[in-house]
mmCIF file with all atom_site columns, C-alpha atoms in Angstrom:
data_model
loop_
_atom_site.group_PDB
_atom_site.id
_atom_site.type_symbol
_atom_site.label_atom_id
_atom_site.label_alt_id
_atom_site.label_comp_id
_atom_site.label_asym_id
_atom_site.label_entity_id
_atom_site.label_seq_id
_atom_site.pdbx_PDB_ins_code
_atom_site.Cartn_x
_atom_site.Cartn_y
_atom_site.Cartn_z
_atom_site.occupancy
_atom_site.B_iso_or_equiv
_atom_site.pdbx_formal_charge
_atom_site.auth_seq_id
_atom_site.auth_comp_id
_atom_site.auth_asym_id
_atom_site.auth_atom_id
_atom_site.pdbx_PDB_model_num
ATOM 1   C CA . UNK K 1 1   ? 27.364 -9.088  -22.601 1.00 0.00 ? 1   UNK K CA 1
ATOM 2   C CA . UNK K 1 2   ? 24.440 -11.468 -22.899 1.00 0.00 ? 2   UNK K CA 1
ATOM 3   C CA . UNK K 1 3   ? 24.414 -15.119 -21.114 1.00 0.00 ? 3   UNK K CA 1
ATOM 4   C CA . UNK K 1 4   ? 21.945 -17.645 -21.230 1.00 0.00 ? 4   UNK K CA 1
ATOM 5   C CA . UNK K 1 5   ? 19.258 -17.899 -17.672 1.00 0.00 ? 5   UNK K CA 1
ATOM 6   C CA . UNK K 1 6   ? 21.711 -20.954 -16.369 1.00 0.00 ? 6   UNK K CA 1
ATOM 7   C CA . UNK K 1 7   ? 24.634 -19.070 -16.644 1.00 0.00 ? 7   UNK K CA 1
ATOM 8   C CA . UNK K 1 8   ? 23.212 -15.797 -14.601 1.00 0.00 ? 8   UNK K CA 1
ATOM 9   C CA . UNK K 1 9   ? 21.636 -17.955 -12.107 1.00 0.00 ? 9   UNK K CA 1
ATOM 10  C CA . UNK K 1 10  ? 25.256 -18.912 -11.177 1.00 0.00 ? 10  UNK K CA 1
ATOM 11  C CA . UNK K 1 11  ? 26.127 -15.306 -11.177 1.00 0.00 ? 11  UNK K CA 1
ATOM 12  C CA . UNK K 1 12  ? 23.073 -14.799 -8.717  1.00 0.00 ? 12  UNK K CA 1
ATOM 13  C CA . UNK K 1 13  ? 24.108 -17.702 -6.715  1.00 0.00 ? 13  UNK K CA 1
ATOM 14  C CA . UNK K 1 14  ? 27.793 -16.092 -6.533  1.00 0.00 ? 14  UNK K CA 1
ATOM 15  C CA . UNK K 1 15  ? 26.193 -12.525 -4.871  1.00 0.00 ? 15  UNK K CA 1
ATOM 16  C CA . UNK K 1 16  ? 24.102 -14.182 -2.506  1.00 0.00 ? 16  UNK K CA 1
ATOM 17  C CA . UNK K 1 17  ? 27.202 -16.565 -1.309  1.00 0.00 ? 17  UNK K CA 1
ATOM 18  C CA . UNK K 1 18  ? 29.038 -13.878 -0.773  1.00 0.00 ? 18  UNK K CA 1
ATOM 19  C CA . UNK K 1 19  ? 26.473 -11.125 0.015   1.00 0.00 ? 19  UNK K CA 1
ATOM 20  C CA . UNK K 1 20  ? 23.308 -13.105 2.070   1.00 0.00 ? 20  UNK K CA 1
ATOM 21  C CA . UNK K 1 21  ? 20.623 -12.024 -0.184  1.00 0.00 ? 21  UNK K CA 1
ATOM 22  C CA . UNK K 1 22  ? 19.981 -10.741 -3.647  1.00 0.00 ? 22  UNK K CA 1
ATOM 23  C CA . UNK K 1 23  ? 19.043 -7.248  -2.985  1.00 0.00 ? 23  UNK K CA 1
ATOM 24  C CA . UNK K 1 24  ? 21.454 -6.553  -5.929  1.00 0.00 ? 24  UNK K CA 1
ATOM 25  C CA . UNK K 1 25  ? 21.663 -2.839  -7.183  1.00 0.00 ? 25  UNK K CA 1
ATOM 26  C CA . UNK K 1 26  ? 20.435 -2.453  -10.758 1.00 0.00 ? 26  UNK K CA 1
ATOM 27  C CA . UNK K 1 27  ? 23.591 -0.738  -11.567 1.00 0.00 ? 27  UNK K CA 1
ATOM 28  C CA . UNK K 1 28  ? 25.599 -4.025  -10.407 1.00 0.00 ? 28  UNK K CA 1
ATOM 29  C CA . UNK K 1 29  ? 27.899 -5.582  -12.778 1.00 0.00 ? 29  UNK K CA 1
ATOM 30  C CA . UNK K 1 30  ? 30.062 -8.302  -12.625 1.00 0.00 ? 30  UNK K CA 1
ATOM 31  C CA . UNK K 1 31  ? 33.658 -8.621  -12.884 1.00 0.00 ? 31  UNK K CA 1
ATOM 32  C CA . UNK K 1 32  ? 33.161 -10.481 -16.242 1.00 0.00 ? 32  UNK K CA 1
ATOM 33  C CA . UNK K 1 33  ? 30.486 -6.946  -17.365 1.00 0.00 ? 33  UNK K CA 1
ATOM 34  C CA . UNK K 1 34  ? 27.681 -9.478  -17.084 1.00 0.00 ? 34  UNK K CA 1
ATOM 35  C CA . UNK K 1 35  ? 25.032 -6.935  -15.547 1.00 0.00 ? 35  UNK K CA 1
ATOM 36  C CA . UNK K 1 36  ? 23.153 -8.587  -12.615 1.00 0.00 ? 36  UNK K CA 1
ATOM 37  C CA . UNK K 1 37  ? 21.442 -5.605  -11.014 1.00 0.00 ? 37  UNK K CA 1
ATOM 38  C CA . UNK K 1 38  ? 20.006 -5.882  -14.689 1.00 0.00 ? 38  UNK K CA 1
ATOM 39  C CA . UNK K 1 39  ? 19.053 -9.360  -14.793 1.00 0.00 ? 39  UNK K CA 1
ATOM 40  C CA . UNK K 1 40  ? 17.652 -9.339  -11.086 1.00 0.00 ? 40  UNK K CA 1
ATOM 41  C CA . UNK K 1 41  ? 15.253 -7.114  -11.777 1.00 0.00 ? 41  UNK K CA 1
ATOM 42  C CA . UNK K 1 42  ? 14.110 -8.438  -15.527 1.00 0.00 ? 42  UNK K CA 1
ATOM 43  C CA . UNK K 1 43  ? 12.947 -11.357 -13.792 1.00 0.00 ? 43  UNK K CA 1
ATOM 44  C CA . UNK K 1 44  ? 10.936 -10.009 -10.467 1.00 0.00 ? 44  UNK K CA 1
ATOM 45  C CA . UNK K 1 45  ? 9.436  -8.207  -13.666 1.00 0.00 ? 45  UNK K CA 1
ATOM 46  C CA . UNK K 1 46  ? 8.396  -10.808 -15.811 1.00 0.00 ? 46  UNK K CA 1
ATOM 47  C CA . UNK K 1 47  ? 7.336  -12.446 -12.562 1.00 0.00 ? 47  UNK K CA 1
ATOM 48  C CA . UNK K 1 48  ? 5.289  -9.873  -11.875 1.00 0.00 ? 48  UNK K CA 1
ATOM 49  C CA . UNK K 1 49  ? 4.148  -9.352  -15.474 1.00 0.00 ? 49  UNK K CA 1
ATOM 50  C CA . UNK K 1 50  ? 5.407  -6.252  -16.296 1.00 0.00 ? 50  UNK K CA 1
ATOM 51  C CA . UNK K 1 51  ? 7.428  -8.158  -18.554 1.00 0.00 ? 51  UNK K CA 1
ATOM 52  C CA . UNK K 1 52  ? 7.621  -9.871  -21.478 1.00 0.00 ? 52  UNK K CA 1
ATOM 53  C CA . UNK K 1 53  ? 9.774  -13.139 -20.919 1.00 0.00 ? 53  UNK K CA 1
ATOM 54  C CA . UNK K 1 54  ? 10.014 -16.747 -19.695 1.00 0.00 ? 54  UNK K CA 1
ATOM 55  C CA . UNK K 1 55  ? 9.982  -17.399 -15.775 1.00 0.00 ? 55  UNK K CA 1
ATOM 56  C CA . UNK K 1 56  ? 9.075  -20.685 -15.575 1.00 0.00 ? 56  UNK K CA 1
ATOM 57  C CA . UNK K 1 57  ? 7.862  -22.512 -12.004 1.00 0.00 ? 57  UNK K CA 1
ATOM 58  C CA . UNK K 1 58  ? 11.411 -24.506 -12.383 1.00 0.00 ? 58  UNK K CA 1
ATOM 59  C CA . UNK K 1 59  ? 13.379 -21.393 -12.400 1.00 0.00 ? 59  UNK K CA 1
ATOM 60  C CA . UNK K 1 60  ? 10.792 -19.618 -9.626  1.00 0.00 ? 60  UNK K CA 1
ATOM 61  C CA . UNK K 1 61  ? 11.932 -22.601 -7.126  1.00 0.00 ? 61  UNK K CA 1
ATOM 62  C CA . UNK K 1 62  ? 15.668 -21.819 -7.963  1.00 0.00 ? 62  UNK K CA 1
ATOM 63  C CA . UNK K 1 63  ? 15.537 -17.914 -6.967  1.00 0.00 ? 63  UNK K CA 1
ATOM 64  C CA . UNK K 1 64  ? 13.851 -18.822 -4.271  1.00 0.00 ? 64  UNK K CA 1
ATOM 65  C CA . UNK K 1 65  ? 15.747 -20.932 -3.494  1.00 0.00 ? 65  UNK K CA 1
ATOM 66  C CA . UNK K 1 66  ? 18.658 -18.582 -2.827  1.00 0.00 ? 66  UNK K CA 1
ATOM 67  C CA . UNK K 1 67  ? 16.791 -15.787 -1.186  1.00 0.00 ? 67  UNK K CA 1
ATOM 68  C CA . UNK K 1 68  ? 15.183 -14.140 -3.849  1.00 0.00 ? 68  UNK K CA 1
ATOM 69  C CA . UNK K 1 69  ? 13.041 -11.333 -2.932  1.00 0.00 ? 69  UNK K CA 1
ATOM 70  C CA . UNK K 1 70  ? 10.551 -10.811 -5.370  1.00 0.00 ? 70  UNK K CA 1
ATOM 71  C CA . UNK K 1 71  ? 9.379  -7.174  -4.051  1.00 0.00 ? 71  UNK K CA 1
ATOM 72  C CA . UNK K 1 72  ? 12.104 -5.508  -1.941  1.00 0.00 ? 72  UNK K CA 1
ATOM 73  C CA . UNK K 1 73  ? 10.006 -1.966  -1.946  1.00 0.00 ? 73  UNK K CA 1
ATOM 74  C CA . UNK K 1 74  ? 7.179  -3.730  0.126   1.00 0.00 ? 74  UNK K CA 1
ATOM 75  C CA . UNK K 1 75  ? 9.812  -5.556  2.035   1.00 0.00 ? 75  UNK K CA 1
ATOM 76  C CA . UNK K 1 76  ? 11.500 -2.927  2.559   1.00 0.00 ? 76  UNK K CA 1
ATOM 77  C CA . UNK K 1 77  ? 8.491  -0.411  3.705   1.00 0.00 ? 77  UNK K CA 1
ATOM 78  C CA . UNK K 1 78  ? 7.405  -3.441  5.471   1.00 0.00 ? 78  UNK K CA 1
ATOM 79  C CA . UNK K 1 79  ? 9.928  -3.082  7.835   1.00 0.00 ? 79  UNK K CA 1
ATOM 80  C CA . UNK K 1 80  ? 9.663  0.416   7.956   1.00 0.00 ? 80  UNK K CA 1
ATOM 81  C CA . UNK K 1 81  ? 6.498  -0.273  9.804   1.00 0.00 ? 81  UNK K CA 1
ATOM 82  C CA . UNK K 1 82  ? 7.491  -3.375  11.738  1.00 0.00 ? 82  UNK K CA 1
ATOM 83  C CA . UNK K 1 83  ? 10.223 -0.604  13.202  1.00 0.00 ? 83  UNK K CA 1
ATOM 84  C CA . UNK K 1 84  ? 7.047  1.678   13.955  1.00 0.00 ? 84  UNK K CA 1
ATOM 85  C CA . UNK K 1 85  ? 5.270  0.065   15.373  1.00 0.00 ? 85  UNK K CA 1
ATOM 86  C CA . UNK K 1 86  ? 8.374  -1.374  17.688  1.00 0.00 ? 86  UNK K CA 1
ATOM 87  C CA . UNK K 1 87  ? 8.962  2.157   18.728  1.00 0.00 ? 87  UNK K CA 1
ATOM 88  C CA . UNK K 1 88  ? 4.960  3.016   19.294  1.00 0.00 ? 88  UNK K CA 1
ATOM 89  C CA . UNK K 1 89  ? 5.212  -0.989  21.814  1.00 0.00 ? 89  UNK K CA 1
ATOM 90  C CA . UNK K 1 90  ? 8.839  0.798   23.460  1.00 0.00 ? 90  UNK K CA 1
ATOM 91  C CA . UNK K 1 91  ? 7.331  4.356   24.348  1.00 0.00 ? 91  UNK K CA 1
ATOM 92  C CA . UNK K 1 92  ? 3.779  3.315   25.204  1.00 0.00 ? 92  UNK K CA 1
ATOM 93  C CA . UNK K 1 93  ? 3.341  7.238   26.127  1.00 0.00 ? 93  UNK K CA 1
ATOM 94  C CA . UNK K 1 94  ? 3.046  8.370   23.503  1.00 0.00 ? 94  UNK K CA 1
ATOM 95  C CA . UNK K 1 95  ? 0.690  8.537   20.173  1.00 0.00 ? 95  UNK K CA 1
ATOM 96  C CA . UNK K 1 96  ? 1.798  7.148   16.529  1.00 0.00 ? 96  UNK K CA 1
ATOM 97  C CA . UNK K 1 97  ? 0.488  11.238  15.882  1.00 0.00 ? 97  UNK K CA 1
ATOM 98  C CA . UNK K 1 98  ? 2.564  12.821  19.016  1.00 0.00 ? 98  UNK K CA 1
ATOM 99  C CA . UNK K 1 99  ? 6.003  11.506  18.127  1.00 0.00 ? 99  UNK K CA 1
ATOM 100 C CA . UNK K 1 100 ? 4.914  12.513  13.936  1.00 0.00 ? 100 UNK K CA 1
ATOM 101 C CA . UNK K 1 101 ? 3.684  15.524  14.871  1.00 0.00 ? 101 UNK K CA 1
ATOM 102 C CA . UNK K 1 102 ? 7.352  16.283  17.417  1.00 0.00 ? 102 UNK K CA 1
ATOM 103 C CA . UNK K 1 103 ? 9.371  15.483  14.134  1.00 0.00 ? 103 UNK K CA 1
ATOM 104 C CA . UNK K 1 104 ? 7.123  18.051  11.305  1.00 0.00 ? 104 UNK K CA 1
ATOM 105 C CA . UNK K 1 105 ? 7.484  20.366  14.499  1.00 0.00 ? 105 UNK K CA 1
ATOM 106 C CA . UNK K 1 106 ? 11.152 20.317  14.944  1.00 0.00 ? 106 UNK K CA 1
ATOM 107 C CA . UNK K 1 107 ? 11.320 22.234  11.287  1.00 0.00 ? 107 UNK K CA 1
#
């Protein structure tokens, strides 16, 4: 199903309103058959410069306004790192190395 950018943006807004984020699985398809997951992924790729297409500053602002995460892998990595730092703060007697080696030694 081919939809215009504006139509897909409206679907992204609906997804955001229903889910509170735009972490749309790449395989996600709307009830009408529109591949929202692929569209969101493509917008990220266009902005990054790894795909052809036009994504002007107005469209970027629109997507930003509904919580677009332009690099969800980095966001997930940052969140995991912050959780690890918090864990280290809560267990001051254990260094990062000790925590990691405990998990390795159990295997």
